[in-house]
């Protein structure tokens, strides 16, 4: 099974007034998640936005999951995040470092 990747938006920080914009999203708090059906991986962070970059303002109450995910897709290197997640899953399947039981007993 190929890995499945998706965003989880945990919060959005807004400026109540930014020039003529109301409730403008300045920070999106995100998690990027992945699974292969058995193993799971996660990275998290924040992405900042500036009203100077706005071409089509969407009022806060009209924002959807897909719109905000589109912002993240367009403002971040999602390929690098997904490579990190794929590596996390691979490391769970084939751990690069393992802790073996000691081949001896410690003295009492």
Short mmCIF file of C-alpha atoms in Angstrom, two decimals:
data_model
loop_
_atom_site.label_atom_id
_atom_site.label_comp_id
_atom_site.label_asym_id
_atom_site.label_seq_id
_atom_site.Cartn_x
_atom_site.Cartn_y
_atom_site.Cartn_z
CA UNK A 1 0.00 0.00 0.00
CA UNK A 2 1.26 3.47 -0.85
CA UNK A 3 1.53 5.99 1.94
CA UNK A 4 -1.42 8.34 2.45
CA UNK A 5 -0.61 11.96 3.37
CA UNK A 6 -2.91 14.69 4.68
CA UNK A 7 -3.08 17.94 6.62
CA UNK A 8 -4.65 18.46 10.03
CA UNK A 9 -5.28 22.10 10.91
CA UNK A 10 -5.21 22.56 14.69
CA UNK A 11 -5.70 26.35 14.96
CA UNK A 12 -5.57 29.62 13.06
CA UNK A 13 -4.40 32.89 14.62
CA UNK A 14 -6.05 36.01 13.21
CA UNK A 15 -5.67 39.76 13.30
CA UNK A 16 -9.09 41.23 14.10
CA UNK A 17 -8.27 44.20 11.82
CA UNK A 18 -5.47 44.34 9.24
CA UNK A 19 -5.89 47.46 7.09
CA UNK A 20 -9.35 46.94 5.58
CA UNK A 21 -9.38 43.16 6.26
CA UNK A 22 -11.30 41.62 9.17
CA UNK A 23 -10.17 38.43 10.97
CA UNK A 24 -7.18 37.99 8.68
CA UNK A 25 -5.37 34.66 9.22
CA UNK A 26 -1.74 35.40 10.10
CA UNK A 27 -0.67 31.94 11.38
CA UNK A 28 -1.92 28.44 10.59
CA UNK A 29 -0.94 25.73 13.10
CA UNK A 30 -0.68 22.45 11.21
CA UNK A 31 0.17 18.78 11.40
CA UNK A 32 1.17 16.81 8.32
CA UNK A 33 0.24 13.16 8.80
CA UNK A 34 0.98 9.95 6.95
CA UNK A 35 0.13 6.28 7.20
CA UNK A 36 0.89 3.13 5.30
CA UNK A 37 -2.10 1.44 6.91
CA UNK A 38 0.00 0.01 9.75
CA UNK A 39 2.53 2.67 10.71
CA UNK A 40 1.87 6.37 11.27
CA UNK A 41 4.06 9.48 11.12
CA UNK A 42 3.62 13.16 11.91
CA UNK A 43 5.37 16.48 11.52
CA UNK A 44 3.95 19.74 12.82
CA UNK A 45 4.56 23.43 12.67
CA UNK A 46 3.14 26.82 11.83
CA UNK A 47 2.96 28.83 8.64
CA UNK A 48 2.71 32.63 8.68
CA UNK A 49 0.82 34.75 6.18
CA UNK A 50 0.95 38.46 5.41
CA UNK A 51 -1.86 40.69 4.19
CA UNK A 52 0.66 42.15 1.72
CA UNK A 53 0.50 38.84 -0.21
CA UNK A 54 -3.31 38.70 -0.46
CA UNK A 55 -4.79 38.85 -3.94
CA UNK A 56 -8.24 37.39 -3.20
CA UNK A 57 -9.28 37.81 0.43
CA UNK A 58 -11.74 35.20 1.69
CA UNK A 59 -13.69 36.12 4.83
CA UNK A 60 -12.84 33.90 7.81
CA UNK A 61 -16.31 32.39 8.05
CA UNK A 62 -16.08 31.29 4.39
CA UNK A 63 -12.75 29.48 4.76
CA UNK A 64 -12.82 25.72 4.21
CA UNK A 65 -10.39 22.92 4.97
CA UNK A 66 -9.51 22.70 1.26
CA UNK A 67 -8.80 26.44 0.99
CA UNK A 68 -6.46 26.47 4.00
CA UNK A 69 -4.72 23.27 2.83
CA UNK A 70 -4.21 24.97 -0.53
CA UNK A 71 -2.47 27.84 1.25
CA UNK A 72 -0.13 25.36 2.94
CA UNK A 73 0.48 23.44 -0.29
CA UNK A 74 1.41 26.68 -2.06
CA UNK A 75 3.57 28.18 0.69
CA UNK A 76 5.57 25.16 1.90
CA UNK A 77 7.79 22.47 0.44
CA UNK A 78 5.28 19.65 0.89
CA UNK A 79 7.52 17.21 -1.00
CA UNK A 80 10.22 17.59 1.67
CA UNK A 81 7.64 17.12 4.46
CA UNK A 82 6.32 13.98 2.79
CA UNK A 83 9.83 12.58 2.33
CA UNK A 84 10.38 13.11 6.07
CA UNK A 85 7.13 11.30 6.85
CA UNK A 86 7.98 8.44 4.49
CA UNK A 87 11.36 8.09 6.22
CA UNK A 88 9.67 8.00 9.63
CA UNK A 89 7.46 5.14 8.43
CA UNK A 90 10.43 3.32 6.86
CA UNK A 91 12.36 3.66 10.15
CA UNK A 92 9.47 2.05 11.99
CA UNK A 93 9.40 -0.83 9.51
CA UNK A 94 13.21 -1.22 9.40
CA UNK A 95 14.67 0.51 12.47
CA UNK A 96 18.13 1.96 11.72
CA UNK A 97 19.11 1.53 15.39
CA UNK A 98 17.84 -1.11 17.77
CA UNK A 99 18.40 -1.80 21.46
CA UNK A 100 19.37 -5.42 21.97
CA UNK A 101 19.25 -7.22 25.28
CA UNK A 102 22.60 -7.20 27.03
CA UNK A 103 24.69 -10.29 26.29
CA UNK A 104 25.75 -10.41 29.95
CA UNK A 105 24.43 -9.79 33.44
CA UNK A 106 25.49 -6.82 35.47
CA UNK A 107 27.09 -7.63 38.81
CA UNK A 108 24.86 -7.13 41.85
#
